[in-house]
Tab-separated table of C-alpha atoms in Angstrom:
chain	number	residue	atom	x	y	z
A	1	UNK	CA	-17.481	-11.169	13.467
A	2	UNK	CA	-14.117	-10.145	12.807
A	3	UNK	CA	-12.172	-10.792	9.349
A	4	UNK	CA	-8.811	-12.646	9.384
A	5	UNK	CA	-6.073	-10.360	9.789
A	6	UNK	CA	-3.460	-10.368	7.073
A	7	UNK	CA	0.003	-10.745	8.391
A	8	UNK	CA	3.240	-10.042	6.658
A	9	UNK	CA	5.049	-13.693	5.322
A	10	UNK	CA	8.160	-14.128	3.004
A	11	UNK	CA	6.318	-15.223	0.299
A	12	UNK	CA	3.752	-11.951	0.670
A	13	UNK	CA	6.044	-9.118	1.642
A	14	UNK	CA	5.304	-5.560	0.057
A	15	UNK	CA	8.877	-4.708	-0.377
A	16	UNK	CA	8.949	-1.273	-1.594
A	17	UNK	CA	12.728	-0.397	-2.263
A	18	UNK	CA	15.843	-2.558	-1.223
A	19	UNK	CA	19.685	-2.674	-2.394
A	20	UNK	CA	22.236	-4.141	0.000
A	21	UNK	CA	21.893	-1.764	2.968
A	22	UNK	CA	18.988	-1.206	2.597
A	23	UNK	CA	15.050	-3.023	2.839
A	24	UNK	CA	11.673	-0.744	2.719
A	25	UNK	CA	8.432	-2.800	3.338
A	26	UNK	CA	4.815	-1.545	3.337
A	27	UNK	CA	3.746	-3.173	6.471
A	28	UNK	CA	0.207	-4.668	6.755
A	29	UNK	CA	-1.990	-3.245	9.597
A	30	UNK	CA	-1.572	-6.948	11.522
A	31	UNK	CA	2.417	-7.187	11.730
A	32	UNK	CA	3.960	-6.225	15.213
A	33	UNK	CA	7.966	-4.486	13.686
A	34	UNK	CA	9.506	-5.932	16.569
A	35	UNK	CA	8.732	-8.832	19.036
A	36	UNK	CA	7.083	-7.629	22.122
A	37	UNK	CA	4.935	-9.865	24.880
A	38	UNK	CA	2.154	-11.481	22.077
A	39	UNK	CA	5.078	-13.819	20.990
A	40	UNK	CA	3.969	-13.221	17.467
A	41	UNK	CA	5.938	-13.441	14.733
A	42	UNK	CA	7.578	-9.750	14.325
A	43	UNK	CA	8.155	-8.185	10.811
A	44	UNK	CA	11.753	-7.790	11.193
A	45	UNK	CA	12.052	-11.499	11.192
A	46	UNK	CA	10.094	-11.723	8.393
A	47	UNK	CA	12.291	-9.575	6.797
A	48	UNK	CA	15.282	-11.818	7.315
A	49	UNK	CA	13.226	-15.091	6.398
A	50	UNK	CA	12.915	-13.249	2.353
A	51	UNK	CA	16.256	-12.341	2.710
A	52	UNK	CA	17.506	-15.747	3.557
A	53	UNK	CA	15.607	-17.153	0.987
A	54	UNK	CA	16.414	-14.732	-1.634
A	55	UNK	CA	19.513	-14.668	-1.319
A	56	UNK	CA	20.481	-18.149	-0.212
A	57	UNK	CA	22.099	-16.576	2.813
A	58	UNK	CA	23.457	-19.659	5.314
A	59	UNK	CA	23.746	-18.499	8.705
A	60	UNK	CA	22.367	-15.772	10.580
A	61	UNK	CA	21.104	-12.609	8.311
A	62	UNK	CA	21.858	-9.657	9.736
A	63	UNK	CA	18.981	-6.818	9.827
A	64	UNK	CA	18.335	-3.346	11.727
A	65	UNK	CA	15.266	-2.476	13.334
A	66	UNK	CA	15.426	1.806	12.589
A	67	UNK	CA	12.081	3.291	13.471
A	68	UNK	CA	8.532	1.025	14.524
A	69	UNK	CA	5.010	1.332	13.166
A	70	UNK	CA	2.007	0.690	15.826
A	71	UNK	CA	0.445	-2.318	14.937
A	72	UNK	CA	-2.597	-1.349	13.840
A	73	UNK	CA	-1.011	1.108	11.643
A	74	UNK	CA	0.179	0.291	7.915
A	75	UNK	CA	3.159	1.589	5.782
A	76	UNK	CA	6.764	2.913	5.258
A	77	UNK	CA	8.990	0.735	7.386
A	78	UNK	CA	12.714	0.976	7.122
A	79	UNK	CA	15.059	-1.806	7.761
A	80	UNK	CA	18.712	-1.520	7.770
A	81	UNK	CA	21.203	-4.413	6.393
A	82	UNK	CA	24.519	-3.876	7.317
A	83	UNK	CA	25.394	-1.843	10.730
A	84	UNK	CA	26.763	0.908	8.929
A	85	UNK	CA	23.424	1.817	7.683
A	86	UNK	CA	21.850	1.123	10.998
A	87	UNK	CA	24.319	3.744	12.408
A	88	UNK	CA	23.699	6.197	10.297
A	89	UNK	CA	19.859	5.965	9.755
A	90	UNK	CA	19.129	5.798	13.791
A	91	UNK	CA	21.266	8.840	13.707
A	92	UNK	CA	18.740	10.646	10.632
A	93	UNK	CA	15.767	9.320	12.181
A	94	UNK	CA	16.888	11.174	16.015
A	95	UNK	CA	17.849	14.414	13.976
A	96	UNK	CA	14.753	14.612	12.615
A	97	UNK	CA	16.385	14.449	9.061
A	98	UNK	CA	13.637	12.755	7.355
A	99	UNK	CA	10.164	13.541	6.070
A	100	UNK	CA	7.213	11.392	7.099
A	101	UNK	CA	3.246	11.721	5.768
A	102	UNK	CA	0.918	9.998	7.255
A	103	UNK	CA	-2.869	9.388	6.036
A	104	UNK	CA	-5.219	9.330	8.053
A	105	UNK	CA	-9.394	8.665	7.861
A	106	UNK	CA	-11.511	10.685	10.695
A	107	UNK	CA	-15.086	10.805	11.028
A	108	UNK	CA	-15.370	13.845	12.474
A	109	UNK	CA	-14.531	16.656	10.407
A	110	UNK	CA	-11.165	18.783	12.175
A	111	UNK	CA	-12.064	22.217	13.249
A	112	UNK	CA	-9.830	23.519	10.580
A	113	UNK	CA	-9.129	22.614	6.782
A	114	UNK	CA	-5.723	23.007	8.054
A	115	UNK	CA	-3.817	23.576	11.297
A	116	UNK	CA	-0.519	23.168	13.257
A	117	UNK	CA	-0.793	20.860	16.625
A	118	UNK	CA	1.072	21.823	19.393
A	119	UNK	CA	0.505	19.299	22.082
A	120	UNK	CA	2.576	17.951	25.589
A	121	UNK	CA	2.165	14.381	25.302
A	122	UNK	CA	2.275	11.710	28.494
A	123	UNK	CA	3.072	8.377	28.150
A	124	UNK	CA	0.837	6.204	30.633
A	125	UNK	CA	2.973	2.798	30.057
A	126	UNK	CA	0.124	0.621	31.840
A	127	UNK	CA	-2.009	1.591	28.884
A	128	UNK	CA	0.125	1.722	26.351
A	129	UNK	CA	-1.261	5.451	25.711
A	130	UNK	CA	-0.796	8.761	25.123
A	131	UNK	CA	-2.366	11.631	26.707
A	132	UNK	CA	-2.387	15.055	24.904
A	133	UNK	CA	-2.163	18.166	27.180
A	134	UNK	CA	-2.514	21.973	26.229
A	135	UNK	CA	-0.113	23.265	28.825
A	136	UNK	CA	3.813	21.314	29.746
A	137	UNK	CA	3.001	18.982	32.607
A	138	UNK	CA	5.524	16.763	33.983
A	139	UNK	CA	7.050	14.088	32.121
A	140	UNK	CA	5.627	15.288	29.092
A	141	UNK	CA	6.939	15.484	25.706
A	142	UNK	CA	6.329	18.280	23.052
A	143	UNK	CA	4.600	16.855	20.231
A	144	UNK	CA	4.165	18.859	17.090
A	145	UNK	CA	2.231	18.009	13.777
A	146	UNK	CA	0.708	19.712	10.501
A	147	UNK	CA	-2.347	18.309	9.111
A	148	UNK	CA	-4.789	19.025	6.268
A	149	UNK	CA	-7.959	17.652	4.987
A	150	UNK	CA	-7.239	16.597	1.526
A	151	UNK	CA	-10.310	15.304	0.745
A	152	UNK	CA	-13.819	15.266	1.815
A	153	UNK	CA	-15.293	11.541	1.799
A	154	UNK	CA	-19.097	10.564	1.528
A	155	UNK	CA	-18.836	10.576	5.622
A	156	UNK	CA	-15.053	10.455	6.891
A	157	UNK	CA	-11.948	12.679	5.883
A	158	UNK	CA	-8.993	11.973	4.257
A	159	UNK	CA	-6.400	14.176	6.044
A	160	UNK	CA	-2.624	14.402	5.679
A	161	UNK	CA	-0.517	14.539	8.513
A	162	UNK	CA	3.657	15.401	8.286
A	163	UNK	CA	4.880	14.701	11.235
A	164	UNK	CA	7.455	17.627	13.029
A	165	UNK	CA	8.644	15.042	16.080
A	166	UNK	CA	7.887	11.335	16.942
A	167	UNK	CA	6.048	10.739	20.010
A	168	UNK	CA	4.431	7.523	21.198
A	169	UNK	CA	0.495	7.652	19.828
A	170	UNK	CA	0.922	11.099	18.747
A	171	UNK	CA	-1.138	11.413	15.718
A	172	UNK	CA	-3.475	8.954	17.388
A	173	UNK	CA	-3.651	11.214	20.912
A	174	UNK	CA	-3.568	14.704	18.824
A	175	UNK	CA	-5.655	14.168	16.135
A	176	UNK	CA	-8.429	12.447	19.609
A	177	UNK	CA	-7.250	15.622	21.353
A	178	UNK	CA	-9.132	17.836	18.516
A	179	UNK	CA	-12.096	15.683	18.243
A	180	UNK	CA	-11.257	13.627	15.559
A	181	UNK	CA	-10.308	10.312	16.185
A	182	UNK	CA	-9.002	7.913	13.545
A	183	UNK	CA	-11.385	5.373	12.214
A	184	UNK	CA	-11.228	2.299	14.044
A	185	UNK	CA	-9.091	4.074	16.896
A	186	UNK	CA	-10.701	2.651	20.179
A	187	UNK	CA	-8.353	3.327	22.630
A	188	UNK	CA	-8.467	6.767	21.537
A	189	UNK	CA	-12.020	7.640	21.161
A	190	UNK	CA	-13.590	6.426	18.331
A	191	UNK	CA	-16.651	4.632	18.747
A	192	UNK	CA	-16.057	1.256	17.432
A	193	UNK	CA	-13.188	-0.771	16.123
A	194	UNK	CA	-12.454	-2.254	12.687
A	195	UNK	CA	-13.646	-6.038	12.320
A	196	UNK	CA	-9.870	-6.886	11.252
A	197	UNK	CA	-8.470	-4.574	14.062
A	198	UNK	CA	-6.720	-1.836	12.047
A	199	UNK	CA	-7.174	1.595	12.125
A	200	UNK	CA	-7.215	3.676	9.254
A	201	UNK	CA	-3.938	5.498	9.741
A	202	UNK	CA	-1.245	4.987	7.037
A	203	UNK	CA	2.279	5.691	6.801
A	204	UNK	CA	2.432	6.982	3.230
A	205	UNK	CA	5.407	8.668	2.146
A	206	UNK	CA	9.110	8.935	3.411
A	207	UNK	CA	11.723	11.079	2.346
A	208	UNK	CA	15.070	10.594	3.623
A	209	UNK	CA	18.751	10.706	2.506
A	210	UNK	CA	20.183	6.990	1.774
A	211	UNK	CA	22.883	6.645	4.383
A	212	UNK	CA	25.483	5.501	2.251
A	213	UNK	CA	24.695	6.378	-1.342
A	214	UNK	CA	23.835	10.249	0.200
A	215	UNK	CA	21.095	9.988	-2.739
A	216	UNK	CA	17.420	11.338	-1.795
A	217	UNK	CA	15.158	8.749	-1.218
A	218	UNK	CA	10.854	9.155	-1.371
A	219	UNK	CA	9.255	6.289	-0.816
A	220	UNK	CA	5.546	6.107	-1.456
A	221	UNK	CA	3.456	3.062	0.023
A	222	UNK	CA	0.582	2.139	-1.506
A	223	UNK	CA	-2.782	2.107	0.603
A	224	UNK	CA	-4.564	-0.933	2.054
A	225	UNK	CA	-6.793	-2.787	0.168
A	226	UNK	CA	-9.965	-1.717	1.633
A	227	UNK	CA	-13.222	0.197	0.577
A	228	UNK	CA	-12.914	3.560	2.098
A	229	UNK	CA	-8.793	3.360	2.064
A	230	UNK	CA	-9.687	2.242	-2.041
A	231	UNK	CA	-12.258	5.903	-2.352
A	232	UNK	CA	-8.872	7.890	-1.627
A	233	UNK	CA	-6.657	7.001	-4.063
């Protein structure tokens, strides 16, 4: 049997931080950022239905996709609402200029309380995956990441991942490269997926420079509400 998912709406939207060039959502596990081939409803227009409403907007709301989530991932997503910000926040997000943590829930316990990744990831576009190698082989992409276990749960981990580059899968495909799958993470490895079709990876805190106000920016999201997300906070 698998439970509902719980998409995003206007009326149920985690917004996290917004000001007029600006809107931060947490995004629920279920919510695709952009449209893509299911023809379901992506966050981003969503985001433009509460704006709309909010602010009794006629006309067509203008919004700015900046970075995407995987679907089955929850968390930090960063919309931008005039082009100016857009601009200037794809231009952060390719220079690396911004700080991302990630959560993550493995059952299998990393071979290290604490390690750098170096990994060459290839993109197989049929399967929408990413394959992690040890040595550069063609059309690969370097892919580096720190993690450590921050806490020991009664049988997963809680680990915390900061992210050095942003490759397609690539905490999914490193942390599966290691032997330690993400809970719920099929495609890469673990042994069976969760009944609403997440996986336990979070996008928990982003630090970042506000592209107009040049103020610094953290945003924290809070976790899922689920039993094993619930046992690490």
């Amino acid at each position: 049997m698998s439970l509902k998912k719980i998409i995003s709406t206007k009326d149920n939207l985690q917004v996290l931080f917004e000001d007029n060039h600006l809107l931060i959502v947490n995004k629920r596990a279920g919510d695709i950022v952009q449209g893509d081939k299911t023809g379901d409803k992506p966050l981003s227009e969503v985001v433009k239905e509460y704006i709309a409403e909010k602010y009794n907007k006629p006309g067509a709301v203008y919004l700015g996709v900046v970075h995407r989530l995987d679907r089955p991932t929850s968390g930090v997503v960063v919309f931008a609402r005039t082009s100016k910000a857009l601009s200037r926040l794809n231009k952060l997000f390719a220079e690396r200029d911004t700080e991302k943590t990630y959560w993550s829930i493995v059952k299998n316990e990393p071979p290290k309380a604490s390690d750098t990744l170096i990994h060459y990831l290839k993109r197989n576009p049929k399967q929408n995956k990413s394959y992690s190698h040890i040595n550069e082989v063609p059309d690969s992409k370097k892919g580096i990441l720190h993690y450590q276990v921050i806490k020991k749960l009664d049988n997963y981990f809680l680990l915390e991942v900061k992210l050095e580059t942003g490759r397609h899968h690539q905490i999914r495909s490193q942390l599966s490269a290691i032997g330690s799958p993400i809970k719920g993470d099929l495609k890469y490895g673990f042994d069976r997926s969760n009944k609403d079709a997440s996986i336990h990876l979070h996008s928990r805190k982003l630090t970042f420079v506000h592209p107009v106000k040049k103020e610094k920016l953290t945003i924290i999201a809070p976790l899922p509400k689920d039993p094993l997300w619930k046992a690490c906070d």
